[in-house]
Short mmCIF file of N, CA, C and O in Angstrom, two decimals:
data_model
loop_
_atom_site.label_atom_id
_atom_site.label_comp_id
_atom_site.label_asym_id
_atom_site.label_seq_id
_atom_site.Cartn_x
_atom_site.Cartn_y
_atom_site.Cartn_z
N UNK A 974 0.85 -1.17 0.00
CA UNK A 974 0.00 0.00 0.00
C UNK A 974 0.90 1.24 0.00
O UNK A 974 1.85 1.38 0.77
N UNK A 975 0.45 2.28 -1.10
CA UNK A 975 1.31 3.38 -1.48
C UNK A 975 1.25 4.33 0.16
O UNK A 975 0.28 3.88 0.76
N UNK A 976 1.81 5.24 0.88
CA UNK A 976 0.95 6.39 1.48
C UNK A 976 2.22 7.62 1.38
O UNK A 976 3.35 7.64 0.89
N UNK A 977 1.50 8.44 2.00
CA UNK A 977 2.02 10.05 1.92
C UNK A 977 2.71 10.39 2.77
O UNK A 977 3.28 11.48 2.71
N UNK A 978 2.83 9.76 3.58
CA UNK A 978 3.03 10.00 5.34
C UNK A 978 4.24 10.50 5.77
O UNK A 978 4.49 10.98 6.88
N UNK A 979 5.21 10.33 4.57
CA UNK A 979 6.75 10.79 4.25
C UNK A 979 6.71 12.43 4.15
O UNK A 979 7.47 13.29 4.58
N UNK A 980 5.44 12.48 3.37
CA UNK A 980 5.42 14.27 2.78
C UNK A 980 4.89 14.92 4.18
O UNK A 980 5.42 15.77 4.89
N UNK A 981 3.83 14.32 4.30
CA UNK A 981 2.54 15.00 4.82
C UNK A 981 3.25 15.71 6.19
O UNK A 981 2.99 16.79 6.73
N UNK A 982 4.84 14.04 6.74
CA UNK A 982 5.08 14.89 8.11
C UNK A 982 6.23 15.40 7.61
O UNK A 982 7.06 15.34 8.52
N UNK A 983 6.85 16.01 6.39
CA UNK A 983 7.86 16.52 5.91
C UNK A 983 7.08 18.13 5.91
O UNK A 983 7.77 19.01 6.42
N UNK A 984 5.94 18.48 5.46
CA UNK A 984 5.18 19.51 5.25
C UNK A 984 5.12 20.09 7.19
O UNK A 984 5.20 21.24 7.63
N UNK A 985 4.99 19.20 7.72
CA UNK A 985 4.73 19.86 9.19
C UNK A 985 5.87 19.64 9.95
O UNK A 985 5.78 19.37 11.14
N UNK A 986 7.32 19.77 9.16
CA UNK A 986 8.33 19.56 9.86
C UNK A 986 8.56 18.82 11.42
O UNK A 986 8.94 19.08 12.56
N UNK A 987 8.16 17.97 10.75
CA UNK A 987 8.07 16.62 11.88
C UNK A 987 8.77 15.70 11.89
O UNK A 987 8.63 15.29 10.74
N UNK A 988 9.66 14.86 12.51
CA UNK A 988 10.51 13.85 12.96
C UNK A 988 10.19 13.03 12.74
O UNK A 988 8.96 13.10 12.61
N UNK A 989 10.76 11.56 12.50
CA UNK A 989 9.66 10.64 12.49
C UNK A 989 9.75 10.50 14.09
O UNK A 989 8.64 10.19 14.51
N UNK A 990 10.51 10.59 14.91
CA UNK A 990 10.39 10.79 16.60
C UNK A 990 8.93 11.21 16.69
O UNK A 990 7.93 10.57 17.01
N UNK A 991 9.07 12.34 16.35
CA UNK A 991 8.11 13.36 16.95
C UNK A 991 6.38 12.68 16.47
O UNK A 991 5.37 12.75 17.17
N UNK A 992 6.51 11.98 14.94
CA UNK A 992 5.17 11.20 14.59
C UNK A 992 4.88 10.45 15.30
O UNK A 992 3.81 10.43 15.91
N UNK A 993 6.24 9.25 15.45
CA UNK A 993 5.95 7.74 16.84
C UNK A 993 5.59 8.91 18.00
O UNK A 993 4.43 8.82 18.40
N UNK A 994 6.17 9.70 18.43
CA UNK A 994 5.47 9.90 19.76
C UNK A 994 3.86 10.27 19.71
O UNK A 994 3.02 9.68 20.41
N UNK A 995 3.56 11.32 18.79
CA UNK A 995 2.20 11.60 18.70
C UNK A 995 1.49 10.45 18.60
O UNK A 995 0.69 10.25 19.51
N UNK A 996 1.59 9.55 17.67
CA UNK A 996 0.78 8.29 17.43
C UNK A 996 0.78 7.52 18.62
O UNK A 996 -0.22 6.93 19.00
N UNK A 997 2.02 7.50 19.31
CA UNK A 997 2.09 6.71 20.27
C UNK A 997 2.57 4.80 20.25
O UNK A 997 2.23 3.73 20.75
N UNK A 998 3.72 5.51 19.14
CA UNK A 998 4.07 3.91 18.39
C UNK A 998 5.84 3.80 17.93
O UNK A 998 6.06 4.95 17.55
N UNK A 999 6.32 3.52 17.88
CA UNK A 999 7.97 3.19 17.72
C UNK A 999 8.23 4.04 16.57
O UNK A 999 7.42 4.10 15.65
N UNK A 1000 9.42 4.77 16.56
CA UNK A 1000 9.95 5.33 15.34
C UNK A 1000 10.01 4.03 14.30
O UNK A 1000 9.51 3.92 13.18
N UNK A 1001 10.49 3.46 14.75
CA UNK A 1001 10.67 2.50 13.35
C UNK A 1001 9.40 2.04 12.93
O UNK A 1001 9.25 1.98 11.71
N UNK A 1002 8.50 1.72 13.62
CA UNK A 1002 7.04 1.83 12.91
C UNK A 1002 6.67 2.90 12.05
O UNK A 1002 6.03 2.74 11.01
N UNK A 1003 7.07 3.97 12.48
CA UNK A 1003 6.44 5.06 11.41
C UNK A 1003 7.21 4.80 9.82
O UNK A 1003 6.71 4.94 8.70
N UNK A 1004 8.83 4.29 10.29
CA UNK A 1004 9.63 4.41 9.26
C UNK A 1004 9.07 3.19 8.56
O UNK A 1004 9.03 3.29 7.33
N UNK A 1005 8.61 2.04 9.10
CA UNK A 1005 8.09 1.10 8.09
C UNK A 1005 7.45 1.28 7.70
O UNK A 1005 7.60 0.67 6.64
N UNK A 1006 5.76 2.19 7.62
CA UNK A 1006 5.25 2.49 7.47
C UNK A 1006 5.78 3.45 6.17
O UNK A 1006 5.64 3.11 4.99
N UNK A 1007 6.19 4.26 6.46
CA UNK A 1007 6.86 5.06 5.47
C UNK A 1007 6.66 4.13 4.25
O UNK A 1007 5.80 4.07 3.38
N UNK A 1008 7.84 3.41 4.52
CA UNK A 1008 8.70 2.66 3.71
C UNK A 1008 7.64 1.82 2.81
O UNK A 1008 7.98 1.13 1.85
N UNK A 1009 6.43 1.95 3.20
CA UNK A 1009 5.83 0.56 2.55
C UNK A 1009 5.90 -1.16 3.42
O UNK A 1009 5.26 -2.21 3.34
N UNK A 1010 6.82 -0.75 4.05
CA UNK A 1010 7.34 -2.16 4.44
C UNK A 1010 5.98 -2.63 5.36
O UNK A 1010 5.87 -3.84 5.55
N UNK A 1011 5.22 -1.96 5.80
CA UNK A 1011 4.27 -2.40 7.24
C UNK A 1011 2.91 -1.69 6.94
O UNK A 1011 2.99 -0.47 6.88
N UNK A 1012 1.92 -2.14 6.78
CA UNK A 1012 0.47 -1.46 6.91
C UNK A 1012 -0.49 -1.63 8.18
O UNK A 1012 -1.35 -2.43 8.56
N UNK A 1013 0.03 -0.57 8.58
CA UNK A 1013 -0.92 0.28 9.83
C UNK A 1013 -2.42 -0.81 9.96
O UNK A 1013 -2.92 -1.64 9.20
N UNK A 1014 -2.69 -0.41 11.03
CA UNK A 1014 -4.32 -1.55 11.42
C UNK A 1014 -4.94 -0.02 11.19
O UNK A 1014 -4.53 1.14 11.17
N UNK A 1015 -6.17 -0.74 11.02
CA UNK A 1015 -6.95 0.22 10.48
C UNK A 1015 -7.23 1.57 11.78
O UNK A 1015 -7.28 2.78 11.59
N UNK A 1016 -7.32 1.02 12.74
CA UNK A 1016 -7.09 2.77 14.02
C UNK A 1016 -6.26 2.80 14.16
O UNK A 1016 -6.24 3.06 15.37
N UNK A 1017 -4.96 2.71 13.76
CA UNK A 1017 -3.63 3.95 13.41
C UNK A 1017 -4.00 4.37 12.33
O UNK A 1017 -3.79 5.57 12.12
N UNK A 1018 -4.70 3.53 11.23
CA UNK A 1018 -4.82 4.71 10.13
C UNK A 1018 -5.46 5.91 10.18
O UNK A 1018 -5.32 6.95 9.53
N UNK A 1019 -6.38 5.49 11.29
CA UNK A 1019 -7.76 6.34 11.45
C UNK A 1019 -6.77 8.11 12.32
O UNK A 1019 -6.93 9.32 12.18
N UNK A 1020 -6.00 7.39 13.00
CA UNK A 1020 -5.42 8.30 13.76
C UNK A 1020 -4.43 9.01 13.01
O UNK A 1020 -4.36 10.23 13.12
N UNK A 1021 -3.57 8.31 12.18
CA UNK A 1021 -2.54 9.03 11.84
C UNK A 1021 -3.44 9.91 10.39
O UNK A 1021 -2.82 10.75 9.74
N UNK A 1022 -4.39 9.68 10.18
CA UNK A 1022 -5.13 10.81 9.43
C UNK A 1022 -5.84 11.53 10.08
O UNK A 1022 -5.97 12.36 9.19
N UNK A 1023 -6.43 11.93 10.89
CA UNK A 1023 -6.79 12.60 12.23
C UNK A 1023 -5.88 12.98 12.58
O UNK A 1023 -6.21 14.15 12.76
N UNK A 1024 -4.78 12.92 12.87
CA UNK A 1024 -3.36 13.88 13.01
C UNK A 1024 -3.11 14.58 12.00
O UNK A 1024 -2.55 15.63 12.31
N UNK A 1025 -3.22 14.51 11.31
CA UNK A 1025 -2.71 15.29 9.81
C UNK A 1025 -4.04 15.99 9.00
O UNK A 1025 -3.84 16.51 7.90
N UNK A 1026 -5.37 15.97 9.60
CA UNK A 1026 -6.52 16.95 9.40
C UNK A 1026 -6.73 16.42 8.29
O UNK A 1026 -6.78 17.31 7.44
N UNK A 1027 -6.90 15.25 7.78
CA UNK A 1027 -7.33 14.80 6.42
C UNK A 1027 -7.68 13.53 6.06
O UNK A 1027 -6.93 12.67 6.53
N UNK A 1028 -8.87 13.00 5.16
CA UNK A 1028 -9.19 11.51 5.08
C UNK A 1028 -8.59 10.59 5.40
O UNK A 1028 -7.44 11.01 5.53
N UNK A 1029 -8.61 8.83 5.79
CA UNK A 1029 -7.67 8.07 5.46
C UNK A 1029 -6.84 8.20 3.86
O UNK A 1029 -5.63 8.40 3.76
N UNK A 1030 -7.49 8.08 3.06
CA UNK A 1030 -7.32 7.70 1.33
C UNK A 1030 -6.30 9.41 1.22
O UNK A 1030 -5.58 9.79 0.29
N UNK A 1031 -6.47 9.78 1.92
CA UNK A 1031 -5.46 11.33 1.83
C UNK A 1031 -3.83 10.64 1.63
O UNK A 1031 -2.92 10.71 0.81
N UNK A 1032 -4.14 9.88 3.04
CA UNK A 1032 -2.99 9.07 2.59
C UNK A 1032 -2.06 8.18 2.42
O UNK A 1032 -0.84 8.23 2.25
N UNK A 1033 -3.23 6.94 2.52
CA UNK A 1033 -2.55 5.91 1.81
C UNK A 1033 -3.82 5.39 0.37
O UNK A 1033 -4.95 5.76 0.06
N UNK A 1034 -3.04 4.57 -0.06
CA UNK A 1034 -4.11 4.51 -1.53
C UNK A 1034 -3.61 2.87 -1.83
O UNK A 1034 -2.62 2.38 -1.29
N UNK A 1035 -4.32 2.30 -2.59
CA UNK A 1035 -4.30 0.63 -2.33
C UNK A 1035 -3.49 0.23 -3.65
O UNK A 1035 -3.31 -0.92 -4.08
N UNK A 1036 -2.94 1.69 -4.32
CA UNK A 1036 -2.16 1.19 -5.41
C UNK A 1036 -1.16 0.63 -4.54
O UNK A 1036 -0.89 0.70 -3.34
N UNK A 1037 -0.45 -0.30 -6.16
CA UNK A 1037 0.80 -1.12 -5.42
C UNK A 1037 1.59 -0.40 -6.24
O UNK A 1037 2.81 -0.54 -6.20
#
């Protein structure tokens, strides 16, 4: 699953520290996430788009 999550916390000059802490989840989770490597359960998705003021599909998308 494609997502944005690279930009979105690049746009709000954010860490990936600073994302795992907000979310409340391991830096390296966010970075897998990033990466493609790991897809979020569906309430981190819910949250980590609720953090960022915008749909799920804002940003991740089910292209491969």
């Amino acid at each position: 699953m494609k997502n944005r999550l690279k930009v979105l916390r690049a746009e709000r000059d954010m860490t990936q520290a600073d994302l795992a802490l907000a979310l409340d989840v391991s830096r390296q989770t966010v970075n897998s996430i990033e990466k493609g490597k790991f897809d979020p359960s569906l309430p981190l998705a819910f949250k980590i788009a609720r953090l960022f003021g915008c749909r799920i599909e804002d940003v991740f998308s089910d292209e491969v």
